Coordinates of C-alpha atoms and ligand atoms in Angstrom, one line a residue:
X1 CA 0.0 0.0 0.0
X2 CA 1.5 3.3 -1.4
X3 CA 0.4 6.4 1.2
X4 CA 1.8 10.1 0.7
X5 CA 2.4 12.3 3.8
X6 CA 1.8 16.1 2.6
X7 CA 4.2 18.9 4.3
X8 CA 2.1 21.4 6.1
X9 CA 2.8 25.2 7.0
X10 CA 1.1 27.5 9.6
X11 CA -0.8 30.6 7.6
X12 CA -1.5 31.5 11.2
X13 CA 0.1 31.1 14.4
X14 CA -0.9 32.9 18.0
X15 CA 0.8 31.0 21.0
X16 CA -2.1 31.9 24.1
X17 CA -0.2 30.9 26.7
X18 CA 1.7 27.8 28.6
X19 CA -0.3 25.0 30.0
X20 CA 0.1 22.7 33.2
X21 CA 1.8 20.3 30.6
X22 CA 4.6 22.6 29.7
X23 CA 3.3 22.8 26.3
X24 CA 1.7 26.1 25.1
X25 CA -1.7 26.6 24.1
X26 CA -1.9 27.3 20.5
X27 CA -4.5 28.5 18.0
X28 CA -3.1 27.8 14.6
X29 CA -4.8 27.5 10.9
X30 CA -3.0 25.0 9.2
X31 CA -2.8 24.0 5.4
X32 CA -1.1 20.8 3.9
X33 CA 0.8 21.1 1.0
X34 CA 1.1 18.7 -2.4
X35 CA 5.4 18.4 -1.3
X36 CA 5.0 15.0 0.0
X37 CA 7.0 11.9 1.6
X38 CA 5.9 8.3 0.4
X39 CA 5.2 5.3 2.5
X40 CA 5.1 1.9 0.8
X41 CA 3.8 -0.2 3.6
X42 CA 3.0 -4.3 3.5
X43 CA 2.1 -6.6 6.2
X44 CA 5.0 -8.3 7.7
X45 CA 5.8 -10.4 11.1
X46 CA 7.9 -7.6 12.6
X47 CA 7.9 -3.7 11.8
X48 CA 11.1 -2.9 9.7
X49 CA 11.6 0.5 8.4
X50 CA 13.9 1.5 5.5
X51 CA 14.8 5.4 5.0
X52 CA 15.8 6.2 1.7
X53 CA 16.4 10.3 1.1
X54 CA 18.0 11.1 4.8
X55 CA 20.1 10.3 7.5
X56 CA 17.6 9.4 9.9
X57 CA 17.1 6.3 12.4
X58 CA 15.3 3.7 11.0
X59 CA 13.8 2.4 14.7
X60 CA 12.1 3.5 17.6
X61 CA 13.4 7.2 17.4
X62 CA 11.6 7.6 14.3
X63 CA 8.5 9.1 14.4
X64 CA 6.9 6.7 11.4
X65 CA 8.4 3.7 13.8
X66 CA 7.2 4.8 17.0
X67 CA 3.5 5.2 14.9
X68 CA 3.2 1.5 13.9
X69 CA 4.6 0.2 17.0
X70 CA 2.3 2.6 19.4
X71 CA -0.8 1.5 16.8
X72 CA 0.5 -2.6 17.2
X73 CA 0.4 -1.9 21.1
X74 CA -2.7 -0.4 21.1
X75 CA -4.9 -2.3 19.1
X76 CA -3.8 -5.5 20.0
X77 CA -2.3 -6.6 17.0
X78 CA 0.0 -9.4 16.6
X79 CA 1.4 -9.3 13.0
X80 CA 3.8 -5.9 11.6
X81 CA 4.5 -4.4 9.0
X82 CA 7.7 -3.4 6.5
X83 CA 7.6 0.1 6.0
X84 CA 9.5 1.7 3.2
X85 CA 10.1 5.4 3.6
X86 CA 11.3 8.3 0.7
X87 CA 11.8 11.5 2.5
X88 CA 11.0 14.5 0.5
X89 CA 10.0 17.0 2.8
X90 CA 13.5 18.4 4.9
X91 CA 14.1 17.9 8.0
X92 CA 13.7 20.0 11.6
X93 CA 12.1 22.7 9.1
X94 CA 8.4 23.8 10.1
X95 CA 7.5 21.3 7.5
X96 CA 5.7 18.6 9.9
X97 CA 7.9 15.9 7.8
X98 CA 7.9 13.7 10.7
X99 CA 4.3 13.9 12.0
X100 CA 3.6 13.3 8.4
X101 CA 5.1 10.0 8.5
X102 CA 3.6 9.2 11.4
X103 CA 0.3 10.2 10.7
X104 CA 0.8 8.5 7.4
X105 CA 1.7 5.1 9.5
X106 CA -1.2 5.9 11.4
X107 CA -3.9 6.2 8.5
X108 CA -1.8 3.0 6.2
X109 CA -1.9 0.2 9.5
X110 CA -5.6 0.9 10.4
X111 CA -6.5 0.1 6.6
X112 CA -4.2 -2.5 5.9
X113 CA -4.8 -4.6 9.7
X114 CA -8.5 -3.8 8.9
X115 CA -8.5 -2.1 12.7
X116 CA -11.2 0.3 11.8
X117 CA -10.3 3.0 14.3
X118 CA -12.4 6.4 13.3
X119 CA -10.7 9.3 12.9
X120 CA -10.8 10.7 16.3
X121 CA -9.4 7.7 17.9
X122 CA -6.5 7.9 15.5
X123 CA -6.0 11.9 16.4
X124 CA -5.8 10.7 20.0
X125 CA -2.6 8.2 19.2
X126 CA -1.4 10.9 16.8
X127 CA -1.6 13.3 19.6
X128 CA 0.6 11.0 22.0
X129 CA 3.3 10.8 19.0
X130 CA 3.7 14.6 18.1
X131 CA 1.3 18.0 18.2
X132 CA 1.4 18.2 14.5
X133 CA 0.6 14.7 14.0
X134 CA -3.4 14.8 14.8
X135 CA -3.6 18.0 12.2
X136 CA -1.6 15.7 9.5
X137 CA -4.4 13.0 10.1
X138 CA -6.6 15.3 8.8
X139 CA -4.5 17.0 6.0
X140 CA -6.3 20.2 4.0
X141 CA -7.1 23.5 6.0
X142 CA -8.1 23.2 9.6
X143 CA -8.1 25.6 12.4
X144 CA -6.0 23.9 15.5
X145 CA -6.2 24.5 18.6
X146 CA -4.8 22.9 22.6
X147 CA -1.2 21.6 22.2
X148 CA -2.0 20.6 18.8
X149 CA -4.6 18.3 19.0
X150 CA -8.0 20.3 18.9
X151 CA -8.4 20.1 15.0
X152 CA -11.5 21.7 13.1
X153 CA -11.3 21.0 9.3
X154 CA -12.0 23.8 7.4
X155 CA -13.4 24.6 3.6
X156 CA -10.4 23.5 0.8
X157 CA -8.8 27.4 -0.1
X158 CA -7.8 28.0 -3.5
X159 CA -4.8 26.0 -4.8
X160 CA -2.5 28.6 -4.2
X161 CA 0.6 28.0 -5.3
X162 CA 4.1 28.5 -2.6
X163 CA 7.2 28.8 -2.6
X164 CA 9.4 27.0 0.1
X165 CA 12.7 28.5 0.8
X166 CA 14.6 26.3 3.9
X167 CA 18.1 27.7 4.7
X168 CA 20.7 25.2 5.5
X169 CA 20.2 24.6 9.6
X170 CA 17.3 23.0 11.0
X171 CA 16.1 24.8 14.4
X172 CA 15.1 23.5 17.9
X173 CA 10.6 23.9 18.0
X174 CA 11.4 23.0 21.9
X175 CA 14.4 25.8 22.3
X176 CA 11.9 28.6 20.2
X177 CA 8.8 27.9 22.3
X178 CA 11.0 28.8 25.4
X179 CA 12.7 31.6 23.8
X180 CA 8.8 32.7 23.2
X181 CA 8.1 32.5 26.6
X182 CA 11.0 35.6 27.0
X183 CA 9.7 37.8 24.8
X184 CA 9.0 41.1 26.8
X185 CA 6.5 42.4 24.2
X186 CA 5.0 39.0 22.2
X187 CA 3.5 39.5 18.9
X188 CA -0.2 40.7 18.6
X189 CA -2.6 37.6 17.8
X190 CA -3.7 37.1 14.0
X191 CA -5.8 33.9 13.9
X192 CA -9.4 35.2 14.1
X193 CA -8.3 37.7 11.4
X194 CA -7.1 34.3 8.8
X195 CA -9.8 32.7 10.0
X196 CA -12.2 35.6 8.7
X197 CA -10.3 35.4 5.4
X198 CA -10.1 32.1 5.0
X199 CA -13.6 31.7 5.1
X200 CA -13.9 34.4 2.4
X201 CA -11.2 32.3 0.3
X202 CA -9.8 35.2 -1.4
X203 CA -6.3 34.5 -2.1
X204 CA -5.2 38.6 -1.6
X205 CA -7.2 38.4 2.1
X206 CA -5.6 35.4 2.9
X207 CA -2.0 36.5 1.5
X208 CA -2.3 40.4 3.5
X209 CA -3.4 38.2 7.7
X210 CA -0.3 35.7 7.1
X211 CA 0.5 35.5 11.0
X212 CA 3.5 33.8 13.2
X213 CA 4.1 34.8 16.6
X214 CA 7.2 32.2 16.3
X215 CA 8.8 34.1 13.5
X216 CA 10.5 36.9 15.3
X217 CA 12.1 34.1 17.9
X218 CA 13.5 32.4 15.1
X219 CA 14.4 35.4 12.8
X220 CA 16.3 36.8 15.9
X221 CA 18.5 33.7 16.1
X222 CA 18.7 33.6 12.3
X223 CA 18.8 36.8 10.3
X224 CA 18.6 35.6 6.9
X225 CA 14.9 34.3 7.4
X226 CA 14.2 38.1 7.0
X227 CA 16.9 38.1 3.9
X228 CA 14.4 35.4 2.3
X229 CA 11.3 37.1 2.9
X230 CA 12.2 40.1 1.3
X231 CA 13.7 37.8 -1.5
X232 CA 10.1 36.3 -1.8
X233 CA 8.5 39.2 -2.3
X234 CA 10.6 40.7 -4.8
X235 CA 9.9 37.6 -6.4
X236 CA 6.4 38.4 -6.7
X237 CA 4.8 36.8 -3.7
X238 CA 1.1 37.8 -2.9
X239 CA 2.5 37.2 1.0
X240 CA 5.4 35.8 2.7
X241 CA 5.6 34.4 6.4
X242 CA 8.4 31.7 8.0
X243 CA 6.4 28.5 8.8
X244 CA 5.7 26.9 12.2
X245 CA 9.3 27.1 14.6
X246 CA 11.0 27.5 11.4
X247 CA 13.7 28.2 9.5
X248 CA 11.1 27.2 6.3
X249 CA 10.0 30.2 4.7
X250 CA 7.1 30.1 2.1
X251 CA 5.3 32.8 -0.4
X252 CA 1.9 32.2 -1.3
X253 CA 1.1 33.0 -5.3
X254 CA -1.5 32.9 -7.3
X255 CA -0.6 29.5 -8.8
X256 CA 1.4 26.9 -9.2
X257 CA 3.0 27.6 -12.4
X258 CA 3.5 31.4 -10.9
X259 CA 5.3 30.0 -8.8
X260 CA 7.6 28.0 -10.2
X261 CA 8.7 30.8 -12.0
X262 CA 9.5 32.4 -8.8
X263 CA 11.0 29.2 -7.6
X264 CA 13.7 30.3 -10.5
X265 CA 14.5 33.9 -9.3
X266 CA 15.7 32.6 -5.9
X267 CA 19.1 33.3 -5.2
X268 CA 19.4 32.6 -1.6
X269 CA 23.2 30.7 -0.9
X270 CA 22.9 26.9 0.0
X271 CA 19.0 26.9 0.7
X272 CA 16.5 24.3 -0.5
X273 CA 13.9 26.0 -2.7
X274 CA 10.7 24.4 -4.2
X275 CA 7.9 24.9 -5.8
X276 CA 4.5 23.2 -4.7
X277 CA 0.8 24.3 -4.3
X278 CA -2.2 23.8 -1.3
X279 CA -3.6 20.4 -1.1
X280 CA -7.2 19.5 -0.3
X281 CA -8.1 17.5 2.5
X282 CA -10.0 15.4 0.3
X283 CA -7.5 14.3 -2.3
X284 CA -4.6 11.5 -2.2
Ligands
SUD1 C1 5.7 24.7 16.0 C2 4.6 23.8 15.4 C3 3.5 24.6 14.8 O1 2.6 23.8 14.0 O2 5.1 23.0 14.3 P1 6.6 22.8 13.6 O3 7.3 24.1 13.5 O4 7.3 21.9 14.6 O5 6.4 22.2 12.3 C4 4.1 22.8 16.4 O6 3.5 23.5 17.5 C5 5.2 21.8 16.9 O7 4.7 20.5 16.8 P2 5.7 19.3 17.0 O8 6.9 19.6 16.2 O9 4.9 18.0 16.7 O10 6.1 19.4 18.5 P3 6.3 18.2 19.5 O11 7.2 17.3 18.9 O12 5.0 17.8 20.0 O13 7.0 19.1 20.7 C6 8.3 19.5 20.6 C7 8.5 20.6 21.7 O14 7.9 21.8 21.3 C8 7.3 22.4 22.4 N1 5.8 22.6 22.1 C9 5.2 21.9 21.1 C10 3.9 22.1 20.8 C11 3.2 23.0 21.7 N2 1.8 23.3 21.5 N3 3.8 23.7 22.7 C12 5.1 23.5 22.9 O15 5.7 24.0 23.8 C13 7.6 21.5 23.6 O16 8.7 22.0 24.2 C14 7.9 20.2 23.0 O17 8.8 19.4 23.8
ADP2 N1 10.2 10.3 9.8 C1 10.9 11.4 10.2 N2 11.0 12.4 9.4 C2 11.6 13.6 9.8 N3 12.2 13.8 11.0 C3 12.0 12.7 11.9 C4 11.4 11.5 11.5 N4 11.4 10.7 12.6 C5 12.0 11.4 13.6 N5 12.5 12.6 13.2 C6 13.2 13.6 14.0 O1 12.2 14.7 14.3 C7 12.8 16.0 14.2 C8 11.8 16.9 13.7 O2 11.2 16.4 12.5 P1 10.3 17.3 11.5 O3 8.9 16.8 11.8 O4 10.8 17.1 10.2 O5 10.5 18.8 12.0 P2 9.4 20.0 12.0 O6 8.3 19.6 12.9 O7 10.1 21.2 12.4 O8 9.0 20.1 10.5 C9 13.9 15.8 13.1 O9 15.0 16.6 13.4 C10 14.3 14.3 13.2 O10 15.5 14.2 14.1

């Protein structure tokens, strides 16, 4: 069974405040993207899993692992699974690339061992594996709230097309939540604002209430994350904004094809740079 697991970004992000947990409350619009990982998973006695496309661990550390393993535990199951992993989506970058996977696990195992777990019940693993991971069940646009785990699917937005431009250094989401919690004067929330506009769907709305109250943390640590932005928008971008903890930065345009042209103008040293477009909850 071939599954994808679509990159997300945040075109909103407001942190509300820390919780008993230690984890901050979060109100967050999230959108998946077409950039994609692939999962080629078949029943098996054990779970095995192969990485091909990164240095990563191929056992319990990784996050597509610790998913079939937690789902096995869970539901009883005594077979496994060989899991075949292509990374795509970079690593440590905003992206989600690991909740992906695991949601991805998540979503393939309850088909394929014919578990039947409704998609709630899955969120509720997810939510034990990652905060992003219950959003990435979901895929599409959805308003997210809690730690991560609150997810409210939304009406698909216009296939936008964006541009991702990652710089070459992954950052810390634990070590810019607590640099958040410093910040003498945080940012001024933005979510109800997107959420407005994104239930208009107009592309310049949604473009002019791009949100982050994580980008200044991770822009103060790493300058050139403002470099890029400008570089976007030079480029043409309706909006620009860095993505989650970071260092990803994307530019919404009007389509895909306008932005692979813009993909072309960037001339940022040694970052990754591609072109993709919003994906629909409702398509593979
Ligand atoms: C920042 C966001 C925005 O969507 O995404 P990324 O930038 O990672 O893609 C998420 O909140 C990240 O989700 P995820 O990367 O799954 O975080 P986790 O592995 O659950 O937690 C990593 C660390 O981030 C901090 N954390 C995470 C989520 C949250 N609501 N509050 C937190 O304080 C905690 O210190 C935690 O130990
Ligand atoms: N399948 C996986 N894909 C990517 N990263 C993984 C995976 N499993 C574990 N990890 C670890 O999780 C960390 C964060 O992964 P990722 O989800 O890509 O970051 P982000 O949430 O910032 O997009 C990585 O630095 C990596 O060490």
């Amino acid at each position: 069974m071939l599954v994808k697991a679509h990159a997300k970004i945040n075109l909103a992000l407001d942190v509300l405040g820390t919780r008993p947990d230690g984890y901050h409350e979060l109100e967050t619009i999230m959108q998946t993207l077409e950039l994609h990982d692939e999962l080629e998973i078949t029943t098996a006695p054990d779970i095995t899993l192969a990485v091909q496309g990164a240095d990563l661990p191929a056992g319990p550390e990784n996050l597509a692992y610790r998913a079939a393993a937690l789902l096995r535990e869970r539901a009883e199951y005594a077979g496994g699974a060989e899991i075949r992993l292509v990374k795509r989506i970079p690593l440590a970058a905003g992206l989600a690339g690991g909740s992906a996977d695991a949601a991805a696990v998540l979503r393939g195992l309850n088909k394929l061992w014919h578990l039947g777990l409704g998609p709630a019940e899955l969120a509720a693993l997810g939510a034990e594996i990652g905060s992003d991971v219950p959003f990435c069940l979901y895929g599409g646009t959805a308003l997210v709230r809690g730690r991560g785990e609150a997810v409210t699917p939304l009406r698909d937005l216009p296939p936008l097309g964006v541009v991702l431009v990652k710089p070459p250094f992954g950052v810390s989401t634990a070590e810019v939540y607590r640099r958040y919690d410093a910040l003498v004067n945080p940012p001024q929330p933005g979510c109800r604002r997107m959420l407005a506009a994104a239930k208009r769907g107009d592309a310049a709305d949604l473009a002019a209430c791009l949100v982050n109250s994580l980008e200044p943390v991770t822009m103060s640590l790493h300058p050139v994350i403002g470099a890029i932005k400008r570089e976007l928008s030079a480029a043409g971008a309706l909006g620009v904004l860095m993505s989650g903890s970071g260092p990803t930065v994307f530019g919404l345009f009007k389509s895909r094809a306008s932005a692979e042209r813009a993909a072309g103008m960037i001339r940022q040293e040694d970052c990754w740079v591609t072109a993709t477009c919003f994906h629909g909850a409702g398509r593979e």
